[in-house]
Tab-separated table of C-alpha atoms in Angstrom:
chain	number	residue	atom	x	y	z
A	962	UNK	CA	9.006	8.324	11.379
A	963	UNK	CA	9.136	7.347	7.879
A	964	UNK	CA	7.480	4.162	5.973
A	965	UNK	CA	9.225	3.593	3.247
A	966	UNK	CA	7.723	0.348	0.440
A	967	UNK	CA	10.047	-0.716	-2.308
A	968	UNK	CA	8.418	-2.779	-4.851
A	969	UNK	CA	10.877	-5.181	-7.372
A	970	UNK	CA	10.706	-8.109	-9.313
A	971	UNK	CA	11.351	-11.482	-8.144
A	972	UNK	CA	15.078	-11.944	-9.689
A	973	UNK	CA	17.438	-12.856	-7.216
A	974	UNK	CA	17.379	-9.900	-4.805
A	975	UNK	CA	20.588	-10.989	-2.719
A	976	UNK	CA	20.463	-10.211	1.013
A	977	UNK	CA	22.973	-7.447	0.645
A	978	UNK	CA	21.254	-5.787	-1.840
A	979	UNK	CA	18.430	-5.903	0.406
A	980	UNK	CA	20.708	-4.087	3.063
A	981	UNK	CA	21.894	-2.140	0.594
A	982	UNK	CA	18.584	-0.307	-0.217
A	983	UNK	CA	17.571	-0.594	3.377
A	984	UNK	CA	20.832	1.487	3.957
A	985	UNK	CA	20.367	4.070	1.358
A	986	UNK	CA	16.929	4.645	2.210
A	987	UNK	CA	16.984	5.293	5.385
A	988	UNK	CA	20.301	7.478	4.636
A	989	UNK	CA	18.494	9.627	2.356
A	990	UNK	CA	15.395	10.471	4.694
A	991	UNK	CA	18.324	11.404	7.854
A	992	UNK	CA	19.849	13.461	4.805
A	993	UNK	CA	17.082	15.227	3.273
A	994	UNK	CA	14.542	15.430	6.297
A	995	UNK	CA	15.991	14.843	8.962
A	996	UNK	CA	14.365	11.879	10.044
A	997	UNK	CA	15.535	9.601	12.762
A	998	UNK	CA	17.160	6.081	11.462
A	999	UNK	CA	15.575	4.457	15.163
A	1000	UNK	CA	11.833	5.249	13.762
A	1001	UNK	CA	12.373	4.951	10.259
A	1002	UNK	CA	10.891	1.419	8.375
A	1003	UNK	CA	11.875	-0.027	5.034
A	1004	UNK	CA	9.895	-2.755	3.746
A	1005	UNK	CA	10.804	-4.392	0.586
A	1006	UNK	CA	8.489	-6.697	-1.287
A	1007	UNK	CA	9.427	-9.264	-3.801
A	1008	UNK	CA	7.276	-9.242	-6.780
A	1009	UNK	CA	7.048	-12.981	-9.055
A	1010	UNK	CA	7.391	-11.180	-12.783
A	1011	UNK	CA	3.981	-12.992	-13.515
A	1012	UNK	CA	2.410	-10.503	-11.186
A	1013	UNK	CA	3.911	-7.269	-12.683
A	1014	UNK	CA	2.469	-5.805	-15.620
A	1015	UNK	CA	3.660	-2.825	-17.839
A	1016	UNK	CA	2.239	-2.106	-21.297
A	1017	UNK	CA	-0.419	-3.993	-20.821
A	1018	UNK	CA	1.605	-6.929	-20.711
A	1019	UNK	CA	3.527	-9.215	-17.720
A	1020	UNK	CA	7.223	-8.236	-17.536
A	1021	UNK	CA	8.389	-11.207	-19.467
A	1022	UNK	CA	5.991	-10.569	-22.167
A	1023	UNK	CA	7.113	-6.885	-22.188
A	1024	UNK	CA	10.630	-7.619	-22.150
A	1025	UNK	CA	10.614	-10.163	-25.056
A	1026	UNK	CA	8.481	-8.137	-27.192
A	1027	UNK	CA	10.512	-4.491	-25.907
A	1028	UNK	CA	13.636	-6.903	-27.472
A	1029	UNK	CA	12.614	-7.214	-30.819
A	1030	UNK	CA	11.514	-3.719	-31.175
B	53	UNK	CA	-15.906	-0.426	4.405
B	54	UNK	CA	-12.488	0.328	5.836
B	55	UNK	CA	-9.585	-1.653	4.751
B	56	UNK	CA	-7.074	-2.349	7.061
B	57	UNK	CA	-3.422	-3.801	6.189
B	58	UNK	CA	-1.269	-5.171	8.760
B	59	UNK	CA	2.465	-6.032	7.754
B	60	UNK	CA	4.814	-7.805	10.335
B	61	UNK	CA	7.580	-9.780	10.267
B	62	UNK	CA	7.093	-13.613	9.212
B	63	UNK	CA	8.174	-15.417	12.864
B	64	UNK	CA	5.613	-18.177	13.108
B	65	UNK	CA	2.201	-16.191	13.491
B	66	UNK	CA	-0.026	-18.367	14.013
B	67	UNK	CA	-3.266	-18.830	12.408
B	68	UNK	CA	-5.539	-18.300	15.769
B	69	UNK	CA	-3.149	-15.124	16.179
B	70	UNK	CA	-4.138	-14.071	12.351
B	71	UNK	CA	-7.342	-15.066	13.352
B	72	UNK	CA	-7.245	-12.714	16.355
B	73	UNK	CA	-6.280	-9.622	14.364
B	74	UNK	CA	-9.093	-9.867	11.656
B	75	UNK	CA	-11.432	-10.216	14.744
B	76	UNK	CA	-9.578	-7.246	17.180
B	77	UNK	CA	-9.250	-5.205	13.929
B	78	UNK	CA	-12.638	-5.340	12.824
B	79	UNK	CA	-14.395	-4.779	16.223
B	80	UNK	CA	-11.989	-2.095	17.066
B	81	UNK	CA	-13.578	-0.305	13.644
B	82	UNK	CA	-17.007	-1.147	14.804
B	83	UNK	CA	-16.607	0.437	17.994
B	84	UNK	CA	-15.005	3.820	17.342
B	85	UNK	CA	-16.439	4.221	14.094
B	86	UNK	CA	-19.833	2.024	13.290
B	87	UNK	CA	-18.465	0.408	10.589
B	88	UNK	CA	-20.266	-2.637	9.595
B	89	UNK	CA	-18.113	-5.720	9.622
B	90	UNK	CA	-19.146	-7.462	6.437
B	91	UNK	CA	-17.436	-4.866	4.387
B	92	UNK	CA	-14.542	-4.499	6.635
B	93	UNK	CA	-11.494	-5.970	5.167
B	94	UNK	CA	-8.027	-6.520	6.732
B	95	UNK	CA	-5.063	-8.141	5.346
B	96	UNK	CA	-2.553	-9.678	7.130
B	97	UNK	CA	1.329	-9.740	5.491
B	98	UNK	CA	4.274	-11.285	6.494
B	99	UNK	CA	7.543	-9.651	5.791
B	100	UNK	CA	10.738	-12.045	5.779
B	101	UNK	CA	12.878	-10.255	7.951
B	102	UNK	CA	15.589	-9.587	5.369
B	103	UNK	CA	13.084	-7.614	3.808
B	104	UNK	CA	12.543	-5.530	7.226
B	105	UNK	CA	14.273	-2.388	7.855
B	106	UNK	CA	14.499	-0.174	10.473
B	107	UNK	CA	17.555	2.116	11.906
B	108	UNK	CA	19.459	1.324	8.716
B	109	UNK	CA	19.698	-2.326	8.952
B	110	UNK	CA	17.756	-5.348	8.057
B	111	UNK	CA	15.887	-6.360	11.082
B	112	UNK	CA	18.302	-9.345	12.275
B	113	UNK	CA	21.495	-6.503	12.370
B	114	UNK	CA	19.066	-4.304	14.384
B	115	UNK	CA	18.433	-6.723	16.829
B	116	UNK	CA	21.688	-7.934	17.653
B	117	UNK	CA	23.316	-4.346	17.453
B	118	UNK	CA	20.019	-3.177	20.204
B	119	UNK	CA	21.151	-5.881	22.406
B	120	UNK	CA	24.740	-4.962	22.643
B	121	UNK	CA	23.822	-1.260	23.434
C	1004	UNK	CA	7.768	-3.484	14.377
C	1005	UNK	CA	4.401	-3.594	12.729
C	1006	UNK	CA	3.255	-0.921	10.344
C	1007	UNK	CA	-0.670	-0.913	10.167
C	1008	UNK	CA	-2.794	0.898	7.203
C	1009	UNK	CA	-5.862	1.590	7.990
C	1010	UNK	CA	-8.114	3.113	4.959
C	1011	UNK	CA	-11.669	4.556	5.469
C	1012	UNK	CA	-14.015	7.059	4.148
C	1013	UNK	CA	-13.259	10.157	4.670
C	1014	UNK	CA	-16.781	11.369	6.783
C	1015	UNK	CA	-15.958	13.804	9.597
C	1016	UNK	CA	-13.361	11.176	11.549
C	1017	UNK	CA	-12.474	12.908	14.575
C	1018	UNK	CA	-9.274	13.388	16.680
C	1019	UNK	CA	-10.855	11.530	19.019
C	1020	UNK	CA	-11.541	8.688	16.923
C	1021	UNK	CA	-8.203	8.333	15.432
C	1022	UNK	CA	-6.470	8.210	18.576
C	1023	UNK	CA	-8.920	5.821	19.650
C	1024	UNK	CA	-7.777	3.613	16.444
C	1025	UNK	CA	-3.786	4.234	17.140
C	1026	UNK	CA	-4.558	3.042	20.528
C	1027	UNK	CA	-6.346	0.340	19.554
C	1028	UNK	CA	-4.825	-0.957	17.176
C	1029	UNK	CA	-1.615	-1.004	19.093
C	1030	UNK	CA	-2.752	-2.926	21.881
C	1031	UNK	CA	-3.846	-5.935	19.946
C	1032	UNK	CA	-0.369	-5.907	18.676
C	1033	UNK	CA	0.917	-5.375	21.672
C	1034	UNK	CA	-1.459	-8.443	23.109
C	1035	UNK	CA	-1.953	-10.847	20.282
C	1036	UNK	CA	2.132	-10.618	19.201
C	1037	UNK	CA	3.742	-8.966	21.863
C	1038	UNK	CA	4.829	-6.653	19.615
C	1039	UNK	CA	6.598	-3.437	21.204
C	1040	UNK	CA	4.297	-0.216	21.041
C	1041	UNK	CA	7.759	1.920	20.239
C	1042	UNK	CA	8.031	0.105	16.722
C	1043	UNK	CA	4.722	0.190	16.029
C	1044	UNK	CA	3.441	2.884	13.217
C	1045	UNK	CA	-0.181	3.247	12.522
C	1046	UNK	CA	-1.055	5.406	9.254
C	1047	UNK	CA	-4.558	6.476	8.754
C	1048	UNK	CA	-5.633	7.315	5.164
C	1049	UNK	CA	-9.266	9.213	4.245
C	1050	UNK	CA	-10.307	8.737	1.175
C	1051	UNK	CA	-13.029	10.755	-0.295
C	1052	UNK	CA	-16.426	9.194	-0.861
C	1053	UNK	CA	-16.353	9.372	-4.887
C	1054	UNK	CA	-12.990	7.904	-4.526
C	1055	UNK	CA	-13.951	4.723	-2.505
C	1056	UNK	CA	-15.752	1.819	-4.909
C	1057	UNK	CA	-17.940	-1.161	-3.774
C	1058	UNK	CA	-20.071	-3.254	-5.951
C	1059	UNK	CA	-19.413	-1.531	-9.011
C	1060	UNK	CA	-20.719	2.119	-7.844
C	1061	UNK	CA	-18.796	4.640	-6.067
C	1062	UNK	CA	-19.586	4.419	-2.044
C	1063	UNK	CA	-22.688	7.490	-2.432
C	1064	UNK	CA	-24.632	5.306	-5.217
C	1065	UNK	CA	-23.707	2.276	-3.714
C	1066	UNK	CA	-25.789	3.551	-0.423
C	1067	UNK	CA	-28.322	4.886	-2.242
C	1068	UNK	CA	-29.095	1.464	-4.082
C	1069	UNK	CA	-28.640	-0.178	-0.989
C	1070	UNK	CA	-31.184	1.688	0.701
C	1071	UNK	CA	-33.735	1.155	-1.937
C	1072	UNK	CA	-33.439	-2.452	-1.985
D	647	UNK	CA	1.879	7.065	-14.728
D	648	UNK	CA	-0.409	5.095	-12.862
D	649	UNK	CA	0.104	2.534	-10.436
D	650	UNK	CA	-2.503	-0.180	-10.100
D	651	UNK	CA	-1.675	-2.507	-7.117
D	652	UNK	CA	-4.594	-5.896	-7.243
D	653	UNK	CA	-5.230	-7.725	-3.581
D	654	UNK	CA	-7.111	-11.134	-4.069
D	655	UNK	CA	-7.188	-14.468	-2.082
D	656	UNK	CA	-4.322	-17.107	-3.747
D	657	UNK	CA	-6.382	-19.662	-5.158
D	658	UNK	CA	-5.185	-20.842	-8.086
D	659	UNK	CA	-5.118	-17.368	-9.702
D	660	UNK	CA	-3.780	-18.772	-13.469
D	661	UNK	CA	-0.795	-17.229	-15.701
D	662	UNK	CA	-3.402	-16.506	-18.414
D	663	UNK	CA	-6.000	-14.881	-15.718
D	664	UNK	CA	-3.006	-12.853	-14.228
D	665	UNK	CA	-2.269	-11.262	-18.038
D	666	UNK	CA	-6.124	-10.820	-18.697
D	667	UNK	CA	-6.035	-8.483	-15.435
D	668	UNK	CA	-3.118	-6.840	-16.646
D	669	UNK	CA	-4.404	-6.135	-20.105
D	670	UNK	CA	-7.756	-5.307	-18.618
D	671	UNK	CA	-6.169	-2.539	-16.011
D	672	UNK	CA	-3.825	-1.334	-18.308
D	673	UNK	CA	-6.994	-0.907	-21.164
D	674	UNK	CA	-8.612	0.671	-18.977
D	675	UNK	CA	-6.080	3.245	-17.922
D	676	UNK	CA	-5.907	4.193	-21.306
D	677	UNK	CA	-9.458	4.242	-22.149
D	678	UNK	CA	-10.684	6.723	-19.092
D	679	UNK	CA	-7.727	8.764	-18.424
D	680	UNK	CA	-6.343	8.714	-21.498
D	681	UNK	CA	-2.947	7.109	-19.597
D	682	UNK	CA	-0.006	5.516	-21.546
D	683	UNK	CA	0.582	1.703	-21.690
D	684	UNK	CA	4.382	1.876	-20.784
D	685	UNK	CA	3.927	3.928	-17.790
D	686	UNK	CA	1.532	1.845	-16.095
D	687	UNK	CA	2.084	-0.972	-13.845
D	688	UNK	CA	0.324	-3.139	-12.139
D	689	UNK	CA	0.882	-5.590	-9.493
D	690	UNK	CA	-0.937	-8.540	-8.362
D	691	UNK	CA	-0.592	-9.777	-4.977
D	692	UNK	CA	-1.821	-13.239	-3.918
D	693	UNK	CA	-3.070	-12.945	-0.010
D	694	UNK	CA	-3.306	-16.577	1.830
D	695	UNK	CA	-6.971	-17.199	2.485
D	696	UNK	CA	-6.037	-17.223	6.446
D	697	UNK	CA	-4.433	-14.084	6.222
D	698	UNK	CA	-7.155	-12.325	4.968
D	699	UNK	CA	-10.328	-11.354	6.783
D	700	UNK	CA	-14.004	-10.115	6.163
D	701	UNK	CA	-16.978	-9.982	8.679
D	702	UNK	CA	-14.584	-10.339	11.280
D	703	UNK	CA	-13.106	-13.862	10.268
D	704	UNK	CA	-10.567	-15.426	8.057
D	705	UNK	CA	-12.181	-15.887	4.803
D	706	UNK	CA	-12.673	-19.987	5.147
D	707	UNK	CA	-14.451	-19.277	8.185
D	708	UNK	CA	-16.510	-16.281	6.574
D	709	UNK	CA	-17.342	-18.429	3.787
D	710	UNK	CA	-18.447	-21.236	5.802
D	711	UNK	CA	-20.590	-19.117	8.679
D	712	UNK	CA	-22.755	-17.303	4.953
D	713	UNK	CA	-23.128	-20.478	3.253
D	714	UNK	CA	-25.130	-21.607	6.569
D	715	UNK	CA	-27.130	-18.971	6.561
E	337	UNK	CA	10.607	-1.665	-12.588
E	338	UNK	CA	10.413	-0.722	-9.196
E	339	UNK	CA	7.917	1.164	-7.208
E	340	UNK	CA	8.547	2.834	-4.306
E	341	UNK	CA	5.890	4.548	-1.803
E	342	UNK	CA	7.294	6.897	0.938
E	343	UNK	CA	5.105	7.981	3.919
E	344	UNK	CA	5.817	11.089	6.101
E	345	UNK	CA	4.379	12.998	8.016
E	346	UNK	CA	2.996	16.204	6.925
E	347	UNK	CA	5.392	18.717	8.470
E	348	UNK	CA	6.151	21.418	5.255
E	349	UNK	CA	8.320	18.979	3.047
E	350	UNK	CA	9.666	21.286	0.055
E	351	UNK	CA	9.725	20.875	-3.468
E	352	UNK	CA	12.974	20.647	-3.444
E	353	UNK	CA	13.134	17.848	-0.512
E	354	UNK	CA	10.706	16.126	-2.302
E	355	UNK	CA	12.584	16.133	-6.041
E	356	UNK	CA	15.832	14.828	-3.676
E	357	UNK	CA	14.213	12.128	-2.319
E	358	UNK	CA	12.795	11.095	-5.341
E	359	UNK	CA	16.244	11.600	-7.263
E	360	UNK	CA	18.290	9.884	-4.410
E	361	UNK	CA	15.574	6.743	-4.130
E	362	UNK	CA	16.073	6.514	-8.152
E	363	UNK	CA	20.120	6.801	-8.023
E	364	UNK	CA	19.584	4.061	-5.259
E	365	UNK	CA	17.943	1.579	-7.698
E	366	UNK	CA	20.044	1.673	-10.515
E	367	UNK	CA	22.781	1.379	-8.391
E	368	UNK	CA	21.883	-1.298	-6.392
E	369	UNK	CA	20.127	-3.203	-8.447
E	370	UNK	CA	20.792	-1.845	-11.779
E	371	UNK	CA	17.323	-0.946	-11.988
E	372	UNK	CA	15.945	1.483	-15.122
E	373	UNK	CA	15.278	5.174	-13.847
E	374	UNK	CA	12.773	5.301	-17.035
E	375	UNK	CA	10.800	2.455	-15.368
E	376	UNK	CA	10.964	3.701	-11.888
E	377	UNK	CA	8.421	5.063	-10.080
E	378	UNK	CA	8.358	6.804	-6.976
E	379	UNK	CA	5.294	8.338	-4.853
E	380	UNK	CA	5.764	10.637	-1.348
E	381	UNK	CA	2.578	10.863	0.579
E	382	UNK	CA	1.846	13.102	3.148
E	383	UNK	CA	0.019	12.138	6.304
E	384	UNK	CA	-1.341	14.818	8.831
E	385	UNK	CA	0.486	14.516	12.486
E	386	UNK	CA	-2.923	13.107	13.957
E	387	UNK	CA	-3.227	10.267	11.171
E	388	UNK	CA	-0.197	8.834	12.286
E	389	UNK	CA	0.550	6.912	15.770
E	390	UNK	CA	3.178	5.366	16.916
E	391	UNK	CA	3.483	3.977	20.769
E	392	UNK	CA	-0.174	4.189	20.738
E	393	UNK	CA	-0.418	7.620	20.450
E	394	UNK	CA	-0.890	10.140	17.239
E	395	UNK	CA	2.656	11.531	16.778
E	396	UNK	CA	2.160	15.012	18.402
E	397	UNK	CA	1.128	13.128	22.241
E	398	UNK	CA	3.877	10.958	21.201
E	399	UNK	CA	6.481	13.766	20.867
E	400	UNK	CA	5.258	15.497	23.813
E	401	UNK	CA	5.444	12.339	26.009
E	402	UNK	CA	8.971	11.579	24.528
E	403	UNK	CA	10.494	15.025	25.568
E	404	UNK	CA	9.619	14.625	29.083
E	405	UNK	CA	11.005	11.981	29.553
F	116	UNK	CA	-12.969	-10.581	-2.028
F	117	UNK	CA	-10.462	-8.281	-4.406
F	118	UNK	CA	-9.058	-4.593	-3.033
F	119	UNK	CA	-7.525	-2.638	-5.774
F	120	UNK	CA	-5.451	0.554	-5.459
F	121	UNK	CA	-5.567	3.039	-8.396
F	122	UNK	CA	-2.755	5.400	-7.771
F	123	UNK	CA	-2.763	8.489	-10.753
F	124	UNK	CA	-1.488	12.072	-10.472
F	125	UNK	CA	-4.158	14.268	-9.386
F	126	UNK	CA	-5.223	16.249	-12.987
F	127	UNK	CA	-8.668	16.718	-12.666
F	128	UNK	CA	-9.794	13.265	-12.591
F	129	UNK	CA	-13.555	14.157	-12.585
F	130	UNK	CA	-16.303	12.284	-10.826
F	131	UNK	CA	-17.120	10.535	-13.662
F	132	UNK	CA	-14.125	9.149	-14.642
F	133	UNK	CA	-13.687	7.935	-11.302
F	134	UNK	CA	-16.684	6.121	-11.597
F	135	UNK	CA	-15.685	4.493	-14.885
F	136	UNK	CA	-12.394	3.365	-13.394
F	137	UNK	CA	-14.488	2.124	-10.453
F	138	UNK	CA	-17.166	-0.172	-12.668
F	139	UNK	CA	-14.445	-0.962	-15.486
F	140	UNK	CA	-11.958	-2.316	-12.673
F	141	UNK	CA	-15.129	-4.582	-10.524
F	142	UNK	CA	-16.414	-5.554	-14.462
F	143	UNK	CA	-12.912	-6.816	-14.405
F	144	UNK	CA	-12.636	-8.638	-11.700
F	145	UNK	CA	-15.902	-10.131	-12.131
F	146	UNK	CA	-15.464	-11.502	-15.368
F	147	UNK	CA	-11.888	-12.696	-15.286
F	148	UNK	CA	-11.876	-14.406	-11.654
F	149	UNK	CA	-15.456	-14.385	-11.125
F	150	UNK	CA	-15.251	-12.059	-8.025
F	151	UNK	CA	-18.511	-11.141	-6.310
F	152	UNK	CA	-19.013	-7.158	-6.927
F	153	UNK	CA	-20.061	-6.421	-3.673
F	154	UNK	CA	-17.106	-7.542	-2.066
F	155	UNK	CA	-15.084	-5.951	-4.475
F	156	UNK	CA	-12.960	-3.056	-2.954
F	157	UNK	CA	-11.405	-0.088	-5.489
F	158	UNK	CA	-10.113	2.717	-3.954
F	159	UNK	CA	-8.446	5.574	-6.145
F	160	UNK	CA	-5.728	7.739	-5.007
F	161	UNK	CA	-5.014	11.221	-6.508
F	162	UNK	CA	-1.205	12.243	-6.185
F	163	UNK	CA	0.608	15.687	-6.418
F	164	UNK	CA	2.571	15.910	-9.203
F	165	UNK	CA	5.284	16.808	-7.412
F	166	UNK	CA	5.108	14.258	-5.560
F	167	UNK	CA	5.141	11.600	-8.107
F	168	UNK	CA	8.228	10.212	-9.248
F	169	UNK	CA	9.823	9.001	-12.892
F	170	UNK	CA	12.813	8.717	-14.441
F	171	UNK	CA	14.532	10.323	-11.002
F	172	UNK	CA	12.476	13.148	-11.715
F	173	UNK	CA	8.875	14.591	-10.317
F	174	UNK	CA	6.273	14.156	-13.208
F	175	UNK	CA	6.193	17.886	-14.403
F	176	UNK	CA	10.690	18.054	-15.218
F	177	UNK	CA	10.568	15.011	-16.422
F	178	UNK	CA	7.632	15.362	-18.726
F	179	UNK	CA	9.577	18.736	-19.596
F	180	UNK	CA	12.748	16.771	-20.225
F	181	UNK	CA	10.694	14.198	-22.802
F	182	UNK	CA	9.488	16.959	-24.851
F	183	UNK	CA	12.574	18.031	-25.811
F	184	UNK	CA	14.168	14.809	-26.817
């Protein structure tokens, strides 16, 4: 009975992308450990890119500056 | 000072049904384990159900395939 | 299909207790959303006391202030 | 490679407050544990006051029942 | 820049499961959503059997129940 | 009312360093939203490294992969 929570940025997830992931993830726990698809939960949660830092910066700032480097 | 996070799928909950779940949640932690409710915390989020998984498909495609079966 | 986190101390919780949270837990979903208990996951976590902060101090200093005040 | 996830109450959080916590986290990763910028993230979340709870209560209510007291 | 948490139950997951779920969740994300594997993060946790419930019982009662009927 | 999850891989994080991440993170929150310390929530989670994720690769091969490029 796997919980499984996928984190991304805000960017236009599209729903089947979302099933896509949901898919694959639950795939790869049956594959791997054997788990049962019936008790197994993927939640995915939508990040706005103003709420995710890396490098000490938000991801815009990080890309733009990641750009130039 | 338990924290408590409660994720379900965004279908109208209501605010006196949030409102229930902070209360049930935080006596239920007072009663089993004397926890003091002032630093109890529980947060309540809604999942769109795109974003829900479970059996392999979003929660929608679940649903309908369940009530074929 | 809720998933439910519930994070406490880690201070001698029992079997008993924990099944007494599962349970609980599970009925308010059950009553307050008619949730089904069969999709419902509950996922205790104990954290350590010098891992768990509140106002500043780790939980053991924040007692001890506490207590003097 | 640490991951730093922030809950608060969405009220107004600003673009410039969200970057100060990032910077702030991230410095702070790197100051203690020695961590590296461009493997840490961070991630905000923005709870709706309702769907958050303390002393039993949504926060409005919490915040109304102290400030009588 | 994703994250991505997986919960299990503590039941003697190997190294090796463990490096194919995180390889497999990665392959997922760049695939799907063309995600960097550099900037991809992925953390297993174990839970003990009696931390986690599901039909309002810890998973061991619930397996037992399940298998008779 | 801020909760914040420190998630690092478990090398002998000592107790004071825990307690540094602990004050550094409430300081934080304190000074950039004006939180209130006592209702200020950290909670720090060790990790295996093998059970930590990056680059599709647990922590320890991938590390060993970096050094040699």
């Amino acid at each position: 009975m796997p919980y499984v929570n996928i984190q991304v940025t805000r960017e236009g997830v599209t729903s089947d992308q979302k099933a896509a992931l949901i898919k694959g993830t639950t795939d790869l726990l049956v594959d791997v450990l054997g788990k049962s698809p019936s008790t197994t939960f993927v939640v995915i949660e939508e990040v706005a890119l103003e709420n995710w830092g890396i490098g000490g910066l938000p991801v815009a700032g990080f890309r733009a500056a990641a750009s130039k480097s």
